[in-house]
Tab-separated table of N, CA, C and O in Angstrom:
chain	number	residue	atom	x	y	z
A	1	UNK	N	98.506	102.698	104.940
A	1	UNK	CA	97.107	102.960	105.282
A	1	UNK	C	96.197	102.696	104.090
A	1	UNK	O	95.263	101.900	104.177
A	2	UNK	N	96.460	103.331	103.036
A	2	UNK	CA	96.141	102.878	101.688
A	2	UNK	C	96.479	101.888	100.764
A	2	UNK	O	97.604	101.985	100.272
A	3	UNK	N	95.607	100.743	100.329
A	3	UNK	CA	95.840	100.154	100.110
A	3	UNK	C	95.293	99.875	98.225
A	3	UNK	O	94.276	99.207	98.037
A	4	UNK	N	95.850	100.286	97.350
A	4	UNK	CA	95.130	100.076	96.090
A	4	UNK	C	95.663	99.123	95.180
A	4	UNK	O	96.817	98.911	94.808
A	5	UNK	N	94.598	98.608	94.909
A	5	UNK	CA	94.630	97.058	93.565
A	5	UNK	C	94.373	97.758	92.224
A	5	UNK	O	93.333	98.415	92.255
A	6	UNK	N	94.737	97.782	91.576
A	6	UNK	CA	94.324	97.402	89.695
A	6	UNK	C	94.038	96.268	89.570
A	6	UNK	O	94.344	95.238	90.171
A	7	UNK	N	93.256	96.568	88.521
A	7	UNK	CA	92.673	95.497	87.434
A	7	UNK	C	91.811	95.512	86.383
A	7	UNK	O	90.659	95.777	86.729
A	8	UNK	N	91.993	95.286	85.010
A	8	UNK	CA	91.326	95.202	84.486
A	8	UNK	C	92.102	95.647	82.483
A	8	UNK	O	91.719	95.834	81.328
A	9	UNK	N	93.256	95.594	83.268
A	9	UNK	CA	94.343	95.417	82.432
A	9	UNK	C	94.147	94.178	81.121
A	9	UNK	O	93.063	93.615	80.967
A	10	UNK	N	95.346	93.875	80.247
A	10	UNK	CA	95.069	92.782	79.250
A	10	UNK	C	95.477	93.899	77.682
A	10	UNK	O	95.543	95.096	77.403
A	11	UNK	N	95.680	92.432	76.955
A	11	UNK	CA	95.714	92.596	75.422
A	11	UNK	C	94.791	93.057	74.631
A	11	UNK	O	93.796	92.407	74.950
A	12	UNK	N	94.525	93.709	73.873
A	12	UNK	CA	93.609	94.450	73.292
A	12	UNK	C	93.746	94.715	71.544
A	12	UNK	O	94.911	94.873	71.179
A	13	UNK	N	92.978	94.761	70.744
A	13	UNK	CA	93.554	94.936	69.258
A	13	UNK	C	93.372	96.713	69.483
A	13	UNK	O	92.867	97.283	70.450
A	14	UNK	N	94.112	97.471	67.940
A	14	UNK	CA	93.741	98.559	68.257
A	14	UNK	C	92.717	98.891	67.672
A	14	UNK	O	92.261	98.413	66.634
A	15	UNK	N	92.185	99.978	68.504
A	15	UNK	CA	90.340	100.475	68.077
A	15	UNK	C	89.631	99.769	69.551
A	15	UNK	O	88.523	100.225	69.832
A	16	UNK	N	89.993	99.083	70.157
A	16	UNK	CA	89.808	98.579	70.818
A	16	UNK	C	89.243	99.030	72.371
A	16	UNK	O	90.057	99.831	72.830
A	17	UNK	N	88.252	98.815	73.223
A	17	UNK	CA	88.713	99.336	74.259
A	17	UNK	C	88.643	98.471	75.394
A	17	UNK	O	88.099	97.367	75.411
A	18	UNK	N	89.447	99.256	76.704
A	18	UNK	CA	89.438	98.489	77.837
A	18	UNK	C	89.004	99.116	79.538
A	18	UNK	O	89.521	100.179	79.881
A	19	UNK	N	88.479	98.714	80.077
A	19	UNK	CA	87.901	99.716	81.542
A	19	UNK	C	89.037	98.835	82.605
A	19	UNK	O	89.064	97.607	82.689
A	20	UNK	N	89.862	99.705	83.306
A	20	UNK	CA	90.748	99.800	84.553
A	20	UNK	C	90.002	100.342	85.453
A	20	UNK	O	89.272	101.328	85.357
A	21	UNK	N	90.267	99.468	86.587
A	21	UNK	CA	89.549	99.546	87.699
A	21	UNK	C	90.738	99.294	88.568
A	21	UNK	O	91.655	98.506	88.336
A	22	UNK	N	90.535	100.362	89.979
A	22	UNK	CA	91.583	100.521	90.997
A	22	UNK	C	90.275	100.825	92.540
A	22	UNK	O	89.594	101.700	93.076
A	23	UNK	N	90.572	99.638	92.607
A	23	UNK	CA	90.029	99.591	94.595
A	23	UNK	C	90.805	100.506	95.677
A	23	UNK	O	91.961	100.787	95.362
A	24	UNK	N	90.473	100.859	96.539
A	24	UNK	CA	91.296	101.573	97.726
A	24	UNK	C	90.288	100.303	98.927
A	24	UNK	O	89.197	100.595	99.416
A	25	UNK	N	90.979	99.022	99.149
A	25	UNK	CA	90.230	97.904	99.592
A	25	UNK	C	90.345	98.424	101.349
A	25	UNK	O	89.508	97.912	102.092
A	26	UNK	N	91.369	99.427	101.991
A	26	UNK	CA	91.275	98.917	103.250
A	26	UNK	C	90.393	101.111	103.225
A	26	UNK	O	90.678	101.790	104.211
A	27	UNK	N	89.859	101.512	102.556
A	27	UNK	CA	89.301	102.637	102.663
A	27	UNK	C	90.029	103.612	102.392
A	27	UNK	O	91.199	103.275	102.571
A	28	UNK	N	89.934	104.839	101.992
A	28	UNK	CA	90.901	105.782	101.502
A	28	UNK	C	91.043	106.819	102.447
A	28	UNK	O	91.492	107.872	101.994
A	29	UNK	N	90.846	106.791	103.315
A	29	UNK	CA	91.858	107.497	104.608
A	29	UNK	C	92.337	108.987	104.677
A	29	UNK	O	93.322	109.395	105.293
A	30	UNK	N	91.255	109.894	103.759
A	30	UNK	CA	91.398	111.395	104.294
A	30	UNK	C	91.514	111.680	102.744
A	30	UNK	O	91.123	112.815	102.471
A	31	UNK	N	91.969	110.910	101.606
A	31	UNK	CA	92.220	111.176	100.435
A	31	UNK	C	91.190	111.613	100.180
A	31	UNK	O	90.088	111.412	100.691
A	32	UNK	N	91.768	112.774	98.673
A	32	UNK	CA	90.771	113.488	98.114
A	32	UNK	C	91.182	113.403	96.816
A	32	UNK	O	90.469	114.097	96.091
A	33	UNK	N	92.001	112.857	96.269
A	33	UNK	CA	92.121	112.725	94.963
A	33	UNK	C	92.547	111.159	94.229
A	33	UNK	O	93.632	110.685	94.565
A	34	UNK	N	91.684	110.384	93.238
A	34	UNK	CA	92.851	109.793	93.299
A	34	UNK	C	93.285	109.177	91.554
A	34	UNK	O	92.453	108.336	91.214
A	35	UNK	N	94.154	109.379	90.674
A	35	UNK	CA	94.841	109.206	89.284
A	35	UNK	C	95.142	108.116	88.594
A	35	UNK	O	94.612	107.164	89.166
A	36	UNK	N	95.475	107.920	88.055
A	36	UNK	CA	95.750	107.257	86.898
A	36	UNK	C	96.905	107.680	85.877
A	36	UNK	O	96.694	108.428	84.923
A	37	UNK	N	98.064	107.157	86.161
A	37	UNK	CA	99.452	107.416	85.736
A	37	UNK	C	99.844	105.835	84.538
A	37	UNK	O	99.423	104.679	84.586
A	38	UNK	N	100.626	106.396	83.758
A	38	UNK	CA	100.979	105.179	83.023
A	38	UNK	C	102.851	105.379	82.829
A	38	UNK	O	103.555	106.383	82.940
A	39	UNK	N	103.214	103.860	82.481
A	39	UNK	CA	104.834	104.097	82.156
A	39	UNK	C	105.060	102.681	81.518
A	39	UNK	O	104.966	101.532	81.950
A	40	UNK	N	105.590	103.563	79.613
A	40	UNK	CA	105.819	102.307	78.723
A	40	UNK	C	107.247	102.201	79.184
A	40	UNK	O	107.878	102.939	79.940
A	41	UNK	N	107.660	100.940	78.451
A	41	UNK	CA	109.292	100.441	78.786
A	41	UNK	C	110.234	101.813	77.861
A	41	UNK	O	109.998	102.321	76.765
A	42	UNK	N	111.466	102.110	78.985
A	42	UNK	CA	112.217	102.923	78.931
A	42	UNK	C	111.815	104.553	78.887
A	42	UNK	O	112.560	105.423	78.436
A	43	UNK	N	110.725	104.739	79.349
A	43	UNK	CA	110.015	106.131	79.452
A	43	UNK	C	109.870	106.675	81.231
A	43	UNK	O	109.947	106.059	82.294
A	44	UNK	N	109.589	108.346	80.823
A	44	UNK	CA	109.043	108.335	82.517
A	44	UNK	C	107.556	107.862	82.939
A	44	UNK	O	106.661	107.786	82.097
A	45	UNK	N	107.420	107.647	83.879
A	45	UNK	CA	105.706	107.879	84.427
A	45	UNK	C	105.068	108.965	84.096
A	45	UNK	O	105.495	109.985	84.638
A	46	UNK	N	103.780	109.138	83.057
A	46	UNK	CA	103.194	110.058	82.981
A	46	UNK	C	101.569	109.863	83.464
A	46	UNK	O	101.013	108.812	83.783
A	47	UNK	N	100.964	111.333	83.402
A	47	UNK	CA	100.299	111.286	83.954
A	47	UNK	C	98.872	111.109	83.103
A	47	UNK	O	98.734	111.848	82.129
A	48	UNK	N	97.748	110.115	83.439
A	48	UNK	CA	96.881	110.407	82.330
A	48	UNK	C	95.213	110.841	82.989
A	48	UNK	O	94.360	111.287	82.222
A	49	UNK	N	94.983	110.675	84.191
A	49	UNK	CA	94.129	111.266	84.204
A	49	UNK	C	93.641	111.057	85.632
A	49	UNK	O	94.138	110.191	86.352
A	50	UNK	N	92.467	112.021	86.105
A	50	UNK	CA	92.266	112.547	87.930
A	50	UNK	C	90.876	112.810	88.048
A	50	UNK	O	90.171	113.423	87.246
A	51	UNK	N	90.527	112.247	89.209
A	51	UNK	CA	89.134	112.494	89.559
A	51	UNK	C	88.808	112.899	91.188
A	51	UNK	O	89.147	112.123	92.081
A	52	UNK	N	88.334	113.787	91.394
A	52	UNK	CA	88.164	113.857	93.492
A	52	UNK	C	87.081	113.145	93.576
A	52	UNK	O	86.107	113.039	92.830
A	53	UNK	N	87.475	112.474	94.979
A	53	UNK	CA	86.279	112.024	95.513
A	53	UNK	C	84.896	112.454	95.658
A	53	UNK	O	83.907	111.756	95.432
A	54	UNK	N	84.916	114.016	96.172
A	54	UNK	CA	83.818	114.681	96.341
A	54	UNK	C	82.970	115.307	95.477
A	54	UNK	O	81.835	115.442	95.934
A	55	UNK	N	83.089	115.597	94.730
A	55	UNK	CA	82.739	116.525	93.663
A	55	UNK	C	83.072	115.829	91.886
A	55	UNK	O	82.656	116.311	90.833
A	56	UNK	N	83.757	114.846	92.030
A	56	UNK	CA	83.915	114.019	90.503
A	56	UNK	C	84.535	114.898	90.173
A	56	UNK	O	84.153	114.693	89.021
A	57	UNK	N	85.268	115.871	90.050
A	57	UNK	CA	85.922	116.708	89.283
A	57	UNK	C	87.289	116.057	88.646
A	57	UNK	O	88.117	115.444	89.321
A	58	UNK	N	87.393	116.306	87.151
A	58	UNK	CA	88.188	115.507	86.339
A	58	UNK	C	89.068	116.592	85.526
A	58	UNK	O	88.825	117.760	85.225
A	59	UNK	N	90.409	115.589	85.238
A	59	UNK	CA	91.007	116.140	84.193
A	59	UNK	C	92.145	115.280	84.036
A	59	UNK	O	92.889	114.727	84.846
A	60	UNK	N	92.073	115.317	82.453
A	60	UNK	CA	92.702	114.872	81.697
A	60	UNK	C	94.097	115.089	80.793
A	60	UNK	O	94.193	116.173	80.218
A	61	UNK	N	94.832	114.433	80.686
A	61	UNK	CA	95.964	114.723	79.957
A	61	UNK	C	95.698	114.742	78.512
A	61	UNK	O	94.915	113.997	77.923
A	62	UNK	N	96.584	115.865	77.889
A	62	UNK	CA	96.156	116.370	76.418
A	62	UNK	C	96.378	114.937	75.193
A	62	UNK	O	95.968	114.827	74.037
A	63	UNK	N	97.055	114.156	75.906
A	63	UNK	CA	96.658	112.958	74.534
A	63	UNK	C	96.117	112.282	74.875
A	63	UNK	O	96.625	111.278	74.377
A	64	UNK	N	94.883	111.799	75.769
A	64	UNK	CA	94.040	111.358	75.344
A	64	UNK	C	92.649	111.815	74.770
A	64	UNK	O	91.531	111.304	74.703
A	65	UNK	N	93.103	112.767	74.462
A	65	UNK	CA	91.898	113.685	73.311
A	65	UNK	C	90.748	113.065	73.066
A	65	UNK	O	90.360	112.656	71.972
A	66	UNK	N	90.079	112.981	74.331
A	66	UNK	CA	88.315	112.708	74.180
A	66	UNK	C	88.181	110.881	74.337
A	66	UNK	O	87.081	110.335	74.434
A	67	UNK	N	89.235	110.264	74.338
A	67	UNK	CA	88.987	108.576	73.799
A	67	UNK	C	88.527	108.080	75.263
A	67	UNK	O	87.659	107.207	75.297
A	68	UNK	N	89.213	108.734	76.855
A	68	UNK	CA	89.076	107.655	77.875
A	68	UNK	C	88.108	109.251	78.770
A	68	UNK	O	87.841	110.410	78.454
A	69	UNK	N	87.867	108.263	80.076
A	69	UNK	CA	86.555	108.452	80.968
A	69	UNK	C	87.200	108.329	82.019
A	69	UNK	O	87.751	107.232	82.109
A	70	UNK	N	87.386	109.130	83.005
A	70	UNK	CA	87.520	108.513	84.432
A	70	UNK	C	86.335	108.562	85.524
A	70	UNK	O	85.781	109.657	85.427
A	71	UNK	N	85.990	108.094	86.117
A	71	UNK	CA	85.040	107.868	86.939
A	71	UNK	C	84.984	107.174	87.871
A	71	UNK	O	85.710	106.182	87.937
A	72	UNK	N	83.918	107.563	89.071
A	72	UNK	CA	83.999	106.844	90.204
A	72	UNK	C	82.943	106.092	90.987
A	72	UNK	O	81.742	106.031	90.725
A	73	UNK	N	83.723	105.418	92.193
A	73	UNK	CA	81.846	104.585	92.526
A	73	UNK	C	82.514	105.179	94.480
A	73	UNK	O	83.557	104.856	95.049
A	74	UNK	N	81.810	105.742	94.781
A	74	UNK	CA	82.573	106.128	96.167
A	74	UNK	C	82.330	105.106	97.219
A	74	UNK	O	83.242	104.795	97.986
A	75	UNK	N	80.698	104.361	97.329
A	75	UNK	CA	80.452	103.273	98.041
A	75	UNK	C	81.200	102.331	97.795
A	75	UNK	O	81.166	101.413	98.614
A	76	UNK	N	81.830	102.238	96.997
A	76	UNK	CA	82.746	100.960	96.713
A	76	UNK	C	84.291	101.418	96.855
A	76	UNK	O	85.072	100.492	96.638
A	77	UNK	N	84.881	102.633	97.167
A	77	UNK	CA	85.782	102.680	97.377
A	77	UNK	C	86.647	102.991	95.571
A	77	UNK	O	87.831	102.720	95.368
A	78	UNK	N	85.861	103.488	94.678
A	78	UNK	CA	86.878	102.331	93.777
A	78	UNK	C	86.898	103.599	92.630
A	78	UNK	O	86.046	104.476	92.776
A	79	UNK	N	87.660	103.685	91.728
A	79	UNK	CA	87.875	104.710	90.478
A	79	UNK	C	87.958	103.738	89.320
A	79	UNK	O	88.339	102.576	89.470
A	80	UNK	N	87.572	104.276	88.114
A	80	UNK	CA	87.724	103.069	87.040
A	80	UNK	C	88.664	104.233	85.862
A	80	UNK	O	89.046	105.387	86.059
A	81	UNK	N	88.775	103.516	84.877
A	81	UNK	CA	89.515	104.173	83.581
A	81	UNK	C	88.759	103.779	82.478
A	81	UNK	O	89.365	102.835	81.972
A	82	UNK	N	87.647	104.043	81.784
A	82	UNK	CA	87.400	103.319	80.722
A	82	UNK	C	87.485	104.148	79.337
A	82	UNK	O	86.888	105.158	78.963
A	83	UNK	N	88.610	103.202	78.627
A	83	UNK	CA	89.391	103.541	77.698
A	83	UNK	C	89.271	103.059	76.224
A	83	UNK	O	89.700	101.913	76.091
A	84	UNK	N	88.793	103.637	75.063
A	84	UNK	CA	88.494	103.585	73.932
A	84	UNK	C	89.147	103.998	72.953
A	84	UNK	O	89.974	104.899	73.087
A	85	UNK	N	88.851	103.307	71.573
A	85	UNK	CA	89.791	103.350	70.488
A	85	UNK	C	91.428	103.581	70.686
A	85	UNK	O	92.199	104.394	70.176
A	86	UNK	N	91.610	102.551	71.613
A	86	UNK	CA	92.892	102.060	72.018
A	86	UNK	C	93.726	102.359	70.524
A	86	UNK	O	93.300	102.102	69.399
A	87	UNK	N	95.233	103.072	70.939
A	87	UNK	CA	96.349	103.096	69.977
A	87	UNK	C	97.683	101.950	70.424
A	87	UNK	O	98.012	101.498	71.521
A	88	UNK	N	98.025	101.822	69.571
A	88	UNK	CA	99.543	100.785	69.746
A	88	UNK	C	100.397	101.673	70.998
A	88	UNK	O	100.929	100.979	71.864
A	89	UNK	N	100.535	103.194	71.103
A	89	UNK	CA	101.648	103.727	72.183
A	89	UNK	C	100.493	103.857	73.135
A	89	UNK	O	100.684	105.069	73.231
A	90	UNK	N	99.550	103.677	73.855
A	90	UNK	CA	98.960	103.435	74.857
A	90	UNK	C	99.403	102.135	75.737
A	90	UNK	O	99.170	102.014	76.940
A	91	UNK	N	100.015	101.277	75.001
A	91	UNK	CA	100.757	100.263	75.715
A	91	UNK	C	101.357	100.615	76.608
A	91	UNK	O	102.393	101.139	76.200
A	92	UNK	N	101.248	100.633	78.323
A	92	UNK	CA	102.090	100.587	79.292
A	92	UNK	C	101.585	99.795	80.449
A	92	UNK	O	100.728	98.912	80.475
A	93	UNK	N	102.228	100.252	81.291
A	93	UNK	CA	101.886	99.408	82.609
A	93	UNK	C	101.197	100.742	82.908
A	93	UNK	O	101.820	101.775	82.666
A	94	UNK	N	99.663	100.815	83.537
A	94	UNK	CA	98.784	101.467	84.224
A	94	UNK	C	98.553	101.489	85.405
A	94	UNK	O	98.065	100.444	85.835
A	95	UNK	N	98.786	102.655	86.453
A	95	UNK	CA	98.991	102.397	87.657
A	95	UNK	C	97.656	103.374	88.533
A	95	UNK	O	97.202	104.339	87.918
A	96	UNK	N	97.183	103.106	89.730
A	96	UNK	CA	96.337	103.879	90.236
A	96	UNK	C	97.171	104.430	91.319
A	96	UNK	O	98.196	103.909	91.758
A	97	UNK	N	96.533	105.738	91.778
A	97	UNK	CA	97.215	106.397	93.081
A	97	UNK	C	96.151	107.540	93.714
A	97	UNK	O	95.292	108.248	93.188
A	98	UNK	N	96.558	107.399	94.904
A	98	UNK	CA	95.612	108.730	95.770
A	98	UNK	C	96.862	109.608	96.335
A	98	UNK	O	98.039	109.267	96.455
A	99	UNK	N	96.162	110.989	96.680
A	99	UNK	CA	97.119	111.948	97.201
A	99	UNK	C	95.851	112.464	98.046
A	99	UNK	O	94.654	112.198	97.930
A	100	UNK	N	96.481	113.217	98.853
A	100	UNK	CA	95.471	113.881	100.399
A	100	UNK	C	95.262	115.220	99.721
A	100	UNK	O	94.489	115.860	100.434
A	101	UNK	N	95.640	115.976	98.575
A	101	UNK	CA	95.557	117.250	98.006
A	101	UNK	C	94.208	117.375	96.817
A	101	UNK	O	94.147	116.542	95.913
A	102	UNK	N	93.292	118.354	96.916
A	102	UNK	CA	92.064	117.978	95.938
A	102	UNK	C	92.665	118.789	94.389
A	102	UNK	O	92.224	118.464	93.287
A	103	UNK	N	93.425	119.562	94.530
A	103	UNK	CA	93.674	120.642	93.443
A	103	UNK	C	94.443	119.662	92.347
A	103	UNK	O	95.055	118.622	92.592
A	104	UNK	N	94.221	120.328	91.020
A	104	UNK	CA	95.028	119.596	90.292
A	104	UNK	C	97.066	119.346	90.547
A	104	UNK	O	98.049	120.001	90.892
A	105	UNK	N	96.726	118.066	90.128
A	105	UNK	CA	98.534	117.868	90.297
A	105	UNK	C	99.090	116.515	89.275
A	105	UNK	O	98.668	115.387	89.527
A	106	UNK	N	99.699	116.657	88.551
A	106	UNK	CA	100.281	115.612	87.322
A	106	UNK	C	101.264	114.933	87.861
A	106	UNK	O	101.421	113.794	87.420
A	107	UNK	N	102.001	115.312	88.719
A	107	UNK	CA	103.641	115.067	88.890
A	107	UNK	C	103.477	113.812	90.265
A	107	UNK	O	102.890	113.862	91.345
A	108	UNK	N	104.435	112.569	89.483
A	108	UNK	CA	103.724	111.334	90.372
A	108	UNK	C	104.563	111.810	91.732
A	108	UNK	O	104.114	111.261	92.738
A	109	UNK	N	105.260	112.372	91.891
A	109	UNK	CA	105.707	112.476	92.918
A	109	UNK	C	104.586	113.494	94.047
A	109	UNK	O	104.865	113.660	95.234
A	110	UNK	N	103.879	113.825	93.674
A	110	UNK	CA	102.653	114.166	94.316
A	110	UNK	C	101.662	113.447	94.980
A	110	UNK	O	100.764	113.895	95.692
A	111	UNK	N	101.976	111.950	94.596
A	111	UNK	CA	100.695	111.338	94.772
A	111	UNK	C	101.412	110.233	96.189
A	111	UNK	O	102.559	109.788	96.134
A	112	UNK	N	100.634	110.014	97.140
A	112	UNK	CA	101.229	109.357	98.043
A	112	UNK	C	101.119	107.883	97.994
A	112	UNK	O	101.993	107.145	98.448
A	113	UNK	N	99.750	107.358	97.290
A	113	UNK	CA	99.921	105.600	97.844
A	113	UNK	C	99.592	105.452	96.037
A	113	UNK	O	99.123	106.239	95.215
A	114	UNK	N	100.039	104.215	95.962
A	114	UNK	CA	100.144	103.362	94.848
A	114	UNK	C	100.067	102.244	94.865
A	114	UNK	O	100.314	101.562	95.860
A	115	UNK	N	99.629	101.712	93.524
A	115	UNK	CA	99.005	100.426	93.582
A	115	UNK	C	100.184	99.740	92.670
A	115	UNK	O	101.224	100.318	92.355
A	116	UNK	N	99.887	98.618	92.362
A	116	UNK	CA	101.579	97.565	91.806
A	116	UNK	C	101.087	97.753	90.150
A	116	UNK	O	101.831	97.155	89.373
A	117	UNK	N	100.377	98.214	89.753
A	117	UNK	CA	100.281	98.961	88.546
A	117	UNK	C	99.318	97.155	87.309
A	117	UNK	O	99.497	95.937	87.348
A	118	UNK	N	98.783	97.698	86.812
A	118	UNK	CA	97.923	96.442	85.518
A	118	UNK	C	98.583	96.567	84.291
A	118	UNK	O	98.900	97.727	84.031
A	119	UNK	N	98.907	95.668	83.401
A	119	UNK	CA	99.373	95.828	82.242
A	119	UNK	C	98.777	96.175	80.985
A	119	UNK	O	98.306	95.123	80.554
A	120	UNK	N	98.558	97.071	80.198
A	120	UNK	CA	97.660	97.327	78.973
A	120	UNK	C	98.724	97.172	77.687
A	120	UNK	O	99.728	97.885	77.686
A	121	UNK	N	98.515	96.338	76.721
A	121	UNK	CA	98.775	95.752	75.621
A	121	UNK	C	97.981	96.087	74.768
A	121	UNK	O	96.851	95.599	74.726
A	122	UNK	N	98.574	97.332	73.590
A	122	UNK	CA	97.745	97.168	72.386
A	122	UNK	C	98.390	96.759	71.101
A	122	UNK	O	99.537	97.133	70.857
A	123	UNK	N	97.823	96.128	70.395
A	123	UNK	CA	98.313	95.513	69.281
A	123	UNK	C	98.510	96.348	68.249
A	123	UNK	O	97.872	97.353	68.561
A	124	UNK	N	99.030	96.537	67.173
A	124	UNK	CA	98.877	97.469	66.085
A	124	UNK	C	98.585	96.608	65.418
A	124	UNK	O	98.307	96.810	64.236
């Protein structure tokens, strides 16, 4: 039913920043939340950050200590990530997701639709 794209992924020096953008292109379908999860090579999926549809209400995971933004455009369907003074372990594959639950929740297994995830590259 849900259908979400990334983009906005790419190589980056560090200090650097970059804005991720995740569409819900065929409409988001009762969802009320929707995240921003990342996973470098040989690690788990963690979680980095959440916004509801209704109310913008946000929160963030404790390492990115003030550097990224999540935000939304609701007429457009769409959540962005925009991410500053990029570090070398910020490197992962960045993924978007919605869940039908508004309350906070970290654990990807919470989240129901997913997108094929954007690649973020930072250089040291």
């Amino acid at each position: 039913q849900v259908q979400l794209v990334e983009s906005g992924g790419g190589l980056v020096q560090a200090g650097g920043s970059l804005r991720l953008s995740c569409v819900a292109s065929t409409g988001t379908f009762g969802t009320n939340t929707m995240g921003w999860f990342r996973q470098a090579p040989g690690m788990e999926r963690e979680f980095v950050a959440s916004i509801t549809w209704s109310e913008g209400i946000t929160y963030y995971a404790d390492f990115v200590q003030g550097r990224f933004i999540i935000f939304r455009n609701n007429a457009l369907n769409a959540v962005y990530l925009q991410m500053n003074s990029l570090k070398s372990e910020d490197t992962a594959v960045y993924y978007c997701a919605a869940r039908h639950g508004s309350t906070r929740l970290i654990t990807p297994t919470g989240y129901e639709y997913w997108g094929q995830g954007t690649q973020v590259t930072v250089s040291s």
